[in-house]
Coordinates of C-alpha atoms and ligand atoms in Angstrom, one line a residue:
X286 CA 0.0 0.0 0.0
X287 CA 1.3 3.4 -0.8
X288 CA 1.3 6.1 2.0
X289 CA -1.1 8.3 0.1
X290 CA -3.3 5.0 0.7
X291 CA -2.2 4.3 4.2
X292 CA -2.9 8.1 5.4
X293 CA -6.6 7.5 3.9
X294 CA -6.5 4.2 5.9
X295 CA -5.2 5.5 9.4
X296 CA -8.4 8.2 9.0
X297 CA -11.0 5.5 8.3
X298 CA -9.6 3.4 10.9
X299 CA -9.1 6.1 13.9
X300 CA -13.0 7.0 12.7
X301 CA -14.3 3.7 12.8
X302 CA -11.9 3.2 16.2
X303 CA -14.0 6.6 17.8
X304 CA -17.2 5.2 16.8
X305 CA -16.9 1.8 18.5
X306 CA -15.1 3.6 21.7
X307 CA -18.0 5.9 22.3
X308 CA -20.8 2.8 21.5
X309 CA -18.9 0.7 24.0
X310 CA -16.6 3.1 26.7
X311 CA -16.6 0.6 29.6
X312 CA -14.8 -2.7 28.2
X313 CA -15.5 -4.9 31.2
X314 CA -12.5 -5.9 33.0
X315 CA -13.0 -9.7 31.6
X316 CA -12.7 -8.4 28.3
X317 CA -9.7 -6.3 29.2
X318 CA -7.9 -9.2 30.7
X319 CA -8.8 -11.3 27.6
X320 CA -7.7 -8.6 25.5
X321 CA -3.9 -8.5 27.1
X322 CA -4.0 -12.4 27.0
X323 CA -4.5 -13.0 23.3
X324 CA -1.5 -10.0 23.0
X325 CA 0.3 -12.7 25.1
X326 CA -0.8 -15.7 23.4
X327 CA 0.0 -14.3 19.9
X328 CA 3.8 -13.5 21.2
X329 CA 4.0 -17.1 22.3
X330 CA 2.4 -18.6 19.1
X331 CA 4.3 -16.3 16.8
X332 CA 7.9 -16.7 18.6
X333 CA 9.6 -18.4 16.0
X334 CA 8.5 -15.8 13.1
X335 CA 9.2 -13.0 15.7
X336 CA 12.6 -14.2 16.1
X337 CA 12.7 -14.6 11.8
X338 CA 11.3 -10.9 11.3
X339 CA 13.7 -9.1 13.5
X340 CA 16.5 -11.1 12.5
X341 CA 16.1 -10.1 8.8
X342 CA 15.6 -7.0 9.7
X343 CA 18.7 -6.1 11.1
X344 CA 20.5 -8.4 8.9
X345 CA 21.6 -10.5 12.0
X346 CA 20.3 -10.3 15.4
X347 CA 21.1 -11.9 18.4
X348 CA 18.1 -14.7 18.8
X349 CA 19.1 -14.7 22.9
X350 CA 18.6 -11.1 23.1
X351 CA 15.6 -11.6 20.5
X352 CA 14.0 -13.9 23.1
X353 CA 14.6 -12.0 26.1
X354 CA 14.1 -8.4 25.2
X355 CA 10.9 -8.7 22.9
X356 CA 9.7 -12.0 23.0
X357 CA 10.0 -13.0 26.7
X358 CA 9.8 -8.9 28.2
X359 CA 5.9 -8.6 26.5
X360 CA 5.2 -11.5 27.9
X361 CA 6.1 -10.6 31.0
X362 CA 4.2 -7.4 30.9
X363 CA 1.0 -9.2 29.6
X364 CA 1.3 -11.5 32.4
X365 CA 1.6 -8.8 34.8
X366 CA -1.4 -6.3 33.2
X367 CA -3.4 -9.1 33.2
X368 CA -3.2 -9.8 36.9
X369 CA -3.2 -6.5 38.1
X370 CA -5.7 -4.5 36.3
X371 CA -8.8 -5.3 38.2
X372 CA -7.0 -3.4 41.0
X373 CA -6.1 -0.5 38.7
X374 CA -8.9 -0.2 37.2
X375 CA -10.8 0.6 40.7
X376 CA -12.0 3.7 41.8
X377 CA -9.5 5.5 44.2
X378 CA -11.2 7.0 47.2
X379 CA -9.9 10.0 48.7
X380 CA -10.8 11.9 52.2
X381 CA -13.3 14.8 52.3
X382 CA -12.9 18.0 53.9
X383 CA -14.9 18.3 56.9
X384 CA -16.2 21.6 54.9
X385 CA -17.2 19.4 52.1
X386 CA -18.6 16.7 54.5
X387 CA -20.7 14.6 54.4
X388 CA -20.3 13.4 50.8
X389 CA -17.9 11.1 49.1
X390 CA -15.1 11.6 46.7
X391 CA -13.3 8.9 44.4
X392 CA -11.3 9.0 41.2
X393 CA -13.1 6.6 38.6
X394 CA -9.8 5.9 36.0
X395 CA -11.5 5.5 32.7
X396 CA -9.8 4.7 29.4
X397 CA -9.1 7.7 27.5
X398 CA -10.6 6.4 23.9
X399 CA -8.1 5.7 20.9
X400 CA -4.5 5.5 21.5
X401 CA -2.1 6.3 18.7
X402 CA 1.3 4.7 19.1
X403 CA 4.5 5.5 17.0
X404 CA 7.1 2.7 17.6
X405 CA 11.1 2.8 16.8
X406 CA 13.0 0.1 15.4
X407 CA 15.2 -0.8 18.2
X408 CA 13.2 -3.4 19.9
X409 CA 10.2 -3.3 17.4
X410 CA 8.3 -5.5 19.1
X411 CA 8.7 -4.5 22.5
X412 CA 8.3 -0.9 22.0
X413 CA 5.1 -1.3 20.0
X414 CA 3.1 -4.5 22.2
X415 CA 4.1 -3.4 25.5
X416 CA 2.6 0.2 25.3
X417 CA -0.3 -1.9 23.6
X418 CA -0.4 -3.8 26.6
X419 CA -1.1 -0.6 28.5
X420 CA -3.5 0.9 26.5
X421 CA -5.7 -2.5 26.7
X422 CA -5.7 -2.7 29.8
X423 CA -6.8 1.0 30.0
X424 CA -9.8 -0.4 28.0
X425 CA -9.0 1.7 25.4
X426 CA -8.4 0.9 21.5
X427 CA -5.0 1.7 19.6
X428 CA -3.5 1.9 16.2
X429 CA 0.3 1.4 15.9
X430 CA 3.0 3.0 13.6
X431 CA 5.9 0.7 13.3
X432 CA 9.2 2.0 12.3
X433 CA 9.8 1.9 8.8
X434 CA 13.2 0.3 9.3
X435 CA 12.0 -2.6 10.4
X436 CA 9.2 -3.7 7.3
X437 CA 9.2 -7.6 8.3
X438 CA 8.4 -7.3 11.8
X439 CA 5.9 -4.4 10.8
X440 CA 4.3 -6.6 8.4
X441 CA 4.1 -9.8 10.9
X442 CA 2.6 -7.2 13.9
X443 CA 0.1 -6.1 11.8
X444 CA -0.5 -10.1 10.9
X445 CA 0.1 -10.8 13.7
X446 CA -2.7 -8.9 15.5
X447 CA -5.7 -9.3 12.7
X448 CA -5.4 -12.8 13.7
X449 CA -6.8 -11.8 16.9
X450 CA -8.5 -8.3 17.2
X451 CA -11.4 -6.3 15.2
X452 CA -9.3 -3.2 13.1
X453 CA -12.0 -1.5 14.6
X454 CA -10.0 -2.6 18.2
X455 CA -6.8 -2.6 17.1
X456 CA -5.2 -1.8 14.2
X457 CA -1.7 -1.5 12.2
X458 CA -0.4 1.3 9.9
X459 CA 2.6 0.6 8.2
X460 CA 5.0 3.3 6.2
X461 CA 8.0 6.0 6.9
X462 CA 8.2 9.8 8.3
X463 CA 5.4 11.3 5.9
X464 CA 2.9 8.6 7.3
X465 CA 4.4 8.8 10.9
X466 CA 4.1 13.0 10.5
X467 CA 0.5 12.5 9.3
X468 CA -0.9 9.7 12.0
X469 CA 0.4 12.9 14.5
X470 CA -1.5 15.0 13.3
X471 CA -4.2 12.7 13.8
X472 CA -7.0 13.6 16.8
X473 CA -6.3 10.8 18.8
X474 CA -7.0 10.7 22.8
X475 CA -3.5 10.2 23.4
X476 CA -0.5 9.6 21.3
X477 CA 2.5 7.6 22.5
X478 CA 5.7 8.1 20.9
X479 CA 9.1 6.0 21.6
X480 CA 11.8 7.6 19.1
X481 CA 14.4 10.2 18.6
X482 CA 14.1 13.8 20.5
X483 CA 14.5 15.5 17.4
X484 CA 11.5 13.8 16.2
X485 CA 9.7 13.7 19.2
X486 CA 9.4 17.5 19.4
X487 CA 7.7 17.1 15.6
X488 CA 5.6 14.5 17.3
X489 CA 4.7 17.0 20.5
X490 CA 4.5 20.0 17.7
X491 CA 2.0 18.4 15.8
X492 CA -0.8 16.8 18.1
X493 CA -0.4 20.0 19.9
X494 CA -2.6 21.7 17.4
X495 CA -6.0 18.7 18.7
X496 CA -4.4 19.3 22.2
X497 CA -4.2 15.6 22.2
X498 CA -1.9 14.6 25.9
X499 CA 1.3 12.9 24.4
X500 CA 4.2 10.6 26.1
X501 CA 6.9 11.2 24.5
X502 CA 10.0 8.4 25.5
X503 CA 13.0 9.6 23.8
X504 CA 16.7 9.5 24.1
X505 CA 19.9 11.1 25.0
X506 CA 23.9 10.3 26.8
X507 CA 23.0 8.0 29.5
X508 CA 26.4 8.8 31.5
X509 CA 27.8 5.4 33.7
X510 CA 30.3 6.6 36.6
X511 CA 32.8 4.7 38.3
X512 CA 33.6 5.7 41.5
X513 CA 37.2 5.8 43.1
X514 CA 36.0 2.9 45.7
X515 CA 34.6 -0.4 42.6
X516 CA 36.4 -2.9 41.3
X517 CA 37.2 -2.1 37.2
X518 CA 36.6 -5.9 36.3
X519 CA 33.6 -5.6 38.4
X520 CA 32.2 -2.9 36.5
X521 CA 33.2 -3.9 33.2
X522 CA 30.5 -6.9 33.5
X523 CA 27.6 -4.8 33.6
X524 CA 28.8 -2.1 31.1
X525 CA 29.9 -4.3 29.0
X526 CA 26.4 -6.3 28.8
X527 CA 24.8 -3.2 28.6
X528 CA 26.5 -1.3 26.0
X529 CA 26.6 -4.6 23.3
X530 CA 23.3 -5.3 23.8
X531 CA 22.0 -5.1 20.6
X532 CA 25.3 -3.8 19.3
X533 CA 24.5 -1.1 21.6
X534 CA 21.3 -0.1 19.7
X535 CA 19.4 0.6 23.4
X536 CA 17.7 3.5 25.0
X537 CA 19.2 3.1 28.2
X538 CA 22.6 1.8 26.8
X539 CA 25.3 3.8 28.7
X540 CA 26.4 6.2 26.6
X541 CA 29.5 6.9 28.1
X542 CA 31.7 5.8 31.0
X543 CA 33.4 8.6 33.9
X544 CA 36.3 7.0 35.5
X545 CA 39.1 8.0 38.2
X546 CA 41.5 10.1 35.8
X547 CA 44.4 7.6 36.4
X548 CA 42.2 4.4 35.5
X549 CA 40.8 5.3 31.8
X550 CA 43.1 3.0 30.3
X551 CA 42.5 0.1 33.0
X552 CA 38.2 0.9 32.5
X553 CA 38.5 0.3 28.7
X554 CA 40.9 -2.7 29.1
X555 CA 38.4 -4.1 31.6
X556 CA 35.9 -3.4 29.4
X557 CA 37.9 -4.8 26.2
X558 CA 38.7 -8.3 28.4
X559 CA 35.1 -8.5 28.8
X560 CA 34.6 -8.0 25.2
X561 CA 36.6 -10.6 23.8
X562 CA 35.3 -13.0 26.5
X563 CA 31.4 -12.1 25.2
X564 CA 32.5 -12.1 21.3
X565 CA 35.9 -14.1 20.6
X566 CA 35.0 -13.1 16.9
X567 CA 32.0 -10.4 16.9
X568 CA 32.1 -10.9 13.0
X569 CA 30.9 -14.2 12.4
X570 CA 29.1 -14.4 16.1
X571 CA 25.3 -14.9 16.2
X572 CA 25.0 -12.9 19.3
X573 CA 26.8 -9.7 18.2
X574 CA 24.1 -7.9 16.5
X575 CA 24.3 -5.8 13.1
X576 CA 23.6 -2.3 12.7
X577 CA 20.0 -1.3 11.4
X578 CA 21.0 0.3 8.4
X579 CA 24.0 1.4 6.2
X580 CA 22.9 5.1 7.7
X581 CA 23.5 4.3 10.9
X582 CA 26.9 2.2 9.8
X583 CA 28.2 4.8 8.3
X584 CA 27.3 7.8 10.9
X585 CA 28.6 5.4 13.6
X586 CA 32.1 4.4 11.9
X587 CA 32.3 8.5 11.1
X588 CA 32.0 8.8 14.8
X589 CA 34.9 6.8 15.7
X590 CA 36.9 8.1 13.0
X591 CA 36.3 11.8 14.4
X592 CA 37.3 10.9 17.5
X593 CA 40.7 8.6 16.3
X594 CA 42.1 11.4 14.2
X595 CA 40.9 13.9 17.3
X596 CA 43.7 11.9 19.1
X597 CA 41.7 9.1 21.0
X598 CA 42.8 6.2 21.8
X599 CA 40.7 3.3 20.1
X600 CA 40.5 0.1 21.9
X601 CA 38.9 -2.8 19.5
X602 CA 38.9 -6.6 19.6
X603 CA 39.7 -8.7 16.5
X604 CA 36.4 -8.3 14.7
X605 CA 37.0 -11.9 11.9
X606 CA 34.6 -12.1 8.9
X607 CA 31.3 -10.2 8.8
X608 CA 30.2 -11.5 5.5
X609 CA 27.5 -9.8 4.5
X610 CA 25.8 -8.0 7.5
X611 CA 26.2 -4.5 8.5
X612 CA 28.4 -4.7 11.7
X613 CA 30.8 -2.1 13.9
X614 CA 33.1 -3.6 16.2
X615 CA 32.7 -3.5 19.8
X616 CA 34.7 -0.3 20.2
X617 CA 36.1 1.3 23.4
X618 CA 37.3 5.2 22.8
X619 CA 39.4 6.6 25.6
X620 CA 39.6 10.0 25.9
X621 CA 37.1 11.2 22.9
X622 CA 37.3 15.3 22.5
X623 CA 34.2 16.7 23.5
X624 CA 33.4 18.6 20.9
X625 CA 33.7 15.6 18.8
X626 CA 30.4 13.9 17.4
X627 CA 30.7 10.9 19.9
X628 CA 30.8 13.4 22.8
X629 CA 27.8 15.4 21.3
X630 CA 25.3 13.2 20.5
X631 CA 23.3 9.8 21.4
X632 CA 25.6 7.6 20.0
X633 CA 23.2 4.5 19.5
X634 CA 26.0 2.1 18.7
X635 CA 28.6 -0.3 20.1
X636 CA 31.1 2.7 20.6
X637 CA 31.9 3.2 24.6
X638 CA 33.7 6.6 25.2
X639 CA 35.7 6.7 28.6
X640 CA 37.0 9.8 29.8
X641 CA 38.0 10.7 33.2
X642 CA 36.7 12.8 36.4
X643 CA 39.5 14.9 38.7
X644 CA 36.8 14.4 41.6
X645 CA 33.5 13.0 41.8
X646 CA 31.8 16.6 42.4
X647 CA 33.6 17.1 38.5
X648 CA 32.0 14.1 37.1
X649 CA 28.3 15.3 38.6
X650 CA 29.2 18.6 37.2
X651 CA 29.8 17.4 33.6
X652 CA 26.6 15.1 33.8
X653 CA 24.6 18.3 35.1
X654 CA 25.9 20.4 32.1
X655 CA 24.3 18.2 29.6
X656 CA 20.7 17.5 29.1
X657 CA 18.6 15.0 31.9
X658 CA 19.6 11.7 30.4
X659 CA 16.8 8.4 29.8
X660 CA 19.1 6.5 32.7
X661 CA 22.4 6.9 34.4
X662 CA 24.3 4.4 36.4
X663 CA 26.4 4.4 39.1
X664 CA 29.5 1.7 40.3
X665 CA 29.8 2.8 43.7
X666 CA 30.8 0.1 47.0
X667 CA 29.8 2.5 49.5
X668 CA 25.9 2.8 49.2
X669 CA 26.2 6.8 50.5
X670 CA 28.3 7.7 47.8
X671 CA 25.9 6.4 45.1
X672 CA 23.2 8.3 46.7
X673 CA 25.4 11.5 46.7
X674 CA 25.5 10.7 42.8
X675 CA 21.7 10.3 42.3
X676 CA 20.9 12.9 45.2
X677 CA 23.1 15.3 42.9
X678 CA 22.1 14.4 39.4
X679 CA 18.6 13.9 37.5
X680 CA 17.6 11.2 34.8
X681 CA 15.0 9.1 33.7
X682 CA 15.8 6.5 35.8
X683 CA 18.7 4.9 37.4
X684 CA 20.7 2.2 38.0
X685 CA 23.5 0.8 41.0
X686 CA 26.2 -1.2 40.3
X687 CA 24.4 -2.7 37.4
X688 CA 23.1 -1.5 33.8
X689 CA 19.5 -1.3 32.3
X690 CA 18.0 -3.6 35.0
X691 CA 15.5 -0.7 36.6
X692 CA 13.5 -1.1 33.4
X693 CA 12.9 -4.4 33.7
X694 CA 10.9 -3.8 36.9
X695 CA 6.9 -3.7 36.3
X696 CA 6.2 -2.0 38.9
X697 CA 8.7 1.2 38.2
X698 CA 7.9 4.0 35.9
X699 CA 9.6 4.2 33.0
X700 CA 10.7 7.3 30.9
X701 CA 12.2 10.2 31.0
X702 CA 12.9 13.8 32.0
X703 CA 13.5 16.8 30.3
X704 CA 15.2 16.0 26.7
X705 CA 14.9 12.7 27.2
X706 CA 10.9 12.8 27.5
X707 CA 8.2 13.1 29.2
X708 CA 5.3 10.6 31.0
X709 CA 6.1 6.9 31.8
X710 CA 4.4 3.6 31.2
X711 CA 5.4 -0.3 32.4
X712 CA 3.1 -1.7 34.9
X713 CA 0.2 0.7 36.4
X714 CA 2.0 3.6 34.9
X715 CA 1.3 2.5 31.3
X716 CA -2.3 1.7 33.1
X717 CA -2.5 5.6 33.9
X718 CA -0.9 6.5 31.0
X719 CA -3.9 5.9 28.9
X720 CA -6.2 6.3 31.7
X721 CA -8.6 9.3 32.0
X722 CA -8.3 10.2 36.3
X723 CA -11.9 11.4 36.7
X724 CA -13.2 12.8 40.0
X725 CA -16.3 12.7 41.3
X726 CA -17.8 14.0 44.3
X727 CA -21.3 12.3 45.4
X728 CA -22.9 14.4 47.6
X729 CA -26.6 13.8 49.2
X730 CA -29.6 15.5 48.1
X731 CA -29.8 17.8 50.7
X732 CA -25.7 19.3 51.6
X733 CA -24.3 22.2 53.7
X734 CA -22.8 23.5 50.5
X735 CA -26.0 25.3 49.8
X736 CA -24.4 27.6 52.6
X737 CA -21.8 28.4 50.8
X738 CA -24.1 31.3 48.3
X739 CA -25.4 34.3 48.8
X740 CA -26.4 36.0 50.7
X741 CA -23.8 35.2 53.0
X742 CA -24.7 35.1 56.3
X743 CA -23.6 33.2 59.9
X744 CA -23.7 29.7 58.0
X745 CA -21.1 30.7 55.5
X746 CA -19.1 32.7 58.4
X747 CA -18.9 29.3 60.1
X748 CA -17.8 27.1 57.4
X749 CA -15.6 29.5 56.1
X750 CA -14.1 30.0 59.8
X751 CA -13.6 26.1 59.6
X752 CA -11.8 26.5 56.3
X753 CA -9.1 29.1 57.6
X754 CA -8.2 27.1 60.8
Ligands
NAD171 P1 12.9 7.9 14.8 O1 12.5 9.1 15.6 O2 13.6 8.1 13.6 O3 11.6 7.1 14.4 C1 10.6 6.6 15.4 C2 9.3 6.5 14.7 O4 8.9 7.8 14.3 C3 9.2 5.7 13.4 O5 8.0 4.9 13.4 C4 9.2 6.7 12.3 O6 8.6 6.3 11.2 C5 8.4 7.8 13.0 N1 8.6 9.1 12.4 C6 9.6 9.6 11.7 N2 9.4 10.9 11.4 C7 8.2 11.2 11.9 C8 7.5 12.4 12.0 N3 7.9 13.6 11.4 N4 6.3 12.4 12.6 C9 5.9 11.3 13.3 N5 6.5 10.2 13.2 C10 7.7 10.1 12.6 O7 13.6 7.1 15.9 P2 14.4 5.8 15.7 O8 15.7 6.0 14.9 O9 13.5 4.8 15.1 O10 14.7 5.4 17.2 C11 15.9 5.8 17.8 C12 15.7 6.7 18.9 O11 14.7 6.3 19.8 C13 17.0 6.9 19.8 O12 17.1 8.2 20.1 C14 16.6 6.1 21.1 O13 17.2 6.6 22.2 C15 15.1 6.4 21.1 N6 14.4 5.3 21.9 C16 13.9 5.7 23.1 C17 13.3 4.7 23.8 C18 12.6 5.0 25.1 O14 11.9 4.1 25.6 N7 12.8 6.1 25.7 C19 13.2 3.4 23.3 C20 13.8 3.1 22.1 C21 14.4 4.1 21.4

């Protein structure tokens, strides 16, 4: 279908969406839980081509990582929406004023309507079901706009899920940036975006004009420091796992690494050891993952080119035979210039810059003079010191002694702050996410508020004497 087609499509659908939303606005929470299941079930059934899709995609992708981060992570979430959302969905009482008394006052959540949902190519899967997942459980319907760099995976969601829902429920739109800039301009009840900043703030700009609420989860330099008191083999584990996961192609990868001054070169050696124990020949292995696109190649191997004849030192294993896939090597940059592309921008990529801190109050400065990153992480023995760090510094989210593990936690929000985004989902976040917080007050036939209006006299002297003390 051509996108000409596919906008005419996405404003049939979101119509047809509205119309069944406001004939049915209270899916029961049966249905709801059903709903979430068959998004499980059809993960389960459809593992195998999952795993197929992405992998062709990239040109090679790590089936482990494949399992774990899209296949195994919705799953998870499903499981958990599923046995949580009675609770969620109940109204939320809350006290009244003695000047309001007697009544009673509750938040009913209700589902906001149709959800538009614009989903990256990173983890296409993950990023597109899991705010589904949400939105379901919500009770609300959704239409999704996969990433045109992944067309395979696209294709099998929007298979995928015609197998098991109405179009009129939820629905697929498939094509690039002039059919992702026109579903944004779509009225929709709220719009959830996972993607670039730059693109985000086209995403923000656009259903500003319907005023439609937007959660934008973006990304940015998720800084790692290693404090003066860690072991550098101990943190080269969990930097290591989290900056090649994926070939580095993650949100919350860290972006770059702050180390003692005198212990850049032991960080990226640590992290190098680690490196050639994960990947004895990243080339040829199945589990070192290829770069998305020769775009992305090309920017990323420009990066570490900048930065080599900028006078960094370049740490890479022996990468062996690639064949025919688009990969980088696992590549460790000591001492990058800052002004240099790697320094400036979201690398998104298996390049690691380490540079090093005088003092640990220098290393909070120089994450506090950049923009509020998607995560940071801290390597610190001494549990007061990594507080000192988080006390002192503002992200998305955060992580000690490890990397990328808070957003594997259901019950956390996740997203970010500032540049990096704004609202949250996972667990009952995503739940309130696409949730409408209405209050209601119920109030008696007969209520003392009929005081409170003219003409005011003793009565309204007295309550408003109660509302002063
Ligand atoms: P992208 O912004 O290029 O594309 C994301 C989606 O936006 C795609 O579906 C694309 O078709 C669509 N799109 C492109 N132009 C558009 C426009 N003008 N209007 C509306 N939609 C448009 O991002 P990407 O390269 O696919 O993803 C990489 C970025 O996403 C990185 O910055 C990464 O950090 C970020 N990311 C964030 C999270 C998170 O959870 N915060 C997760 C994954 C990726």
């Amino acid at each position: 279908m051509s996108d000409e087609q596919q906008i005419e499509r996405m404003k049939t659908l979101l119509d047809a969406q509205k119309k069944a939303f406001a004939a049915d606005r209270h899916r029961s929470i049966d249905e709801r839980k059903a709903d979430i299941e068959k998004v499980g079930d059809l993960v389960k059934h459809h593992a195998k081509d999952i795993m197929d899709a992405i992998a062709a995609d990239y040109g090679a992708r790590s089936c482990a990582e494949t399992q774990i981060a899209e296949i195994g992570f919705t799953i998870s979430a499903a499981k958990h929406a599923r046995s949580h959302v009675a609770k969620w969905a109940k109204p939320k009482r809350a006290s009244v004023p003695l000047t309001l008394a007697p009544g009673k006052a509750y938040v009913r959540r209700e589902p906001k309507g149709v959800a538009g949902i614009i989903s990256p190519w990173n983890y296409p899967l993950q990023l597109a079901f899991t705010p589904l997942i949400a939105a379901l459980a919500a009770g609300c319907r959704a239409i999704i706009k996969p990433s045109e760099f992944t067309p395979r995976t696209a294709e099998l969601m929007a298979r995928m899920l015609a197998e098991a829902f109405d179009e009129n429920h939820v629905a697929v739109i498939t094509g690039g940036p002039a059919v992702g800039e026109a579903f944004a301009k779509l009225p929709f009840d709220h719009l959830f975006y996972t993607g670039s900043t730059h693109v985000g703030r086209l995403v923000a700009m656009a259903a500003a004009d319907n005023l439609v609420p937007v959660t934008l989860e973006l990304g940015g330099k998720s800084p790692a420091i290693i404090t003066e008191d860690y072991d550098l083999t101990e943190a080269a584990k969990p930097l290591t796992w989290g900056k090649y996961f994926n070939a580095g192609q993650t949100c919350i990868a860290p972006d770059y690494v702050l180390a003692p001054k005198d212990k850049v070169r032991a960080t990226g050696e640590a992290i190098l050891a680690e490196v050639q124990s994960y990947y004895p020949e990243p080339g040829s292995d199945p589990d070192y993952t290829a770069i998305i696109s020769d775009k992305h190649h090309q920017r990323l191997s420009r990066m570490i080119e900048e930065a080599r004849a900028g006078g960094a030192t370049i740490l890479q294993p022996e990468m062996g035979e690639t064949g025919n896939v688009r990969k980088i090597p696992p590549t460790i940059v000591l001492d990058p210039p800052l002004e240099s592309k790697l320094m400036q921008e979201e690398i998104f990529g298996p390049v690691l810059p380490v540079l090093g801190y005088e003092t640990l109050n220098g290393a909070i400065s120089f994450v506090n003079d950049r923009d509020h990153p998607l995560a940071l992480y801290v390597y610190a023995k001494d549990k007061a010191v990594a507080r000192r760090v988080l006390d002192a510094t503002m992200s998305g989210g955060a992580s000690v002694n490890a990397s990328m593990l808070h957003m594997s936690v259901e019950g956390m929000p996740f997203g970010g702050v500032g540049k990096s985004g704004y609202g949250a989902y996972h667990g009952e976040h995503g739940f309130l996410t696409f949730s409408h917080e209405r209050a209601v007050f119920e109030a008696p036939v007969w209520h003392p508020s009929r005081w409170i209006a003219p003409p005011y006299g003793k009565r309204f002297d007295f309550i408003s004497k109660l509302q002063m003390k």
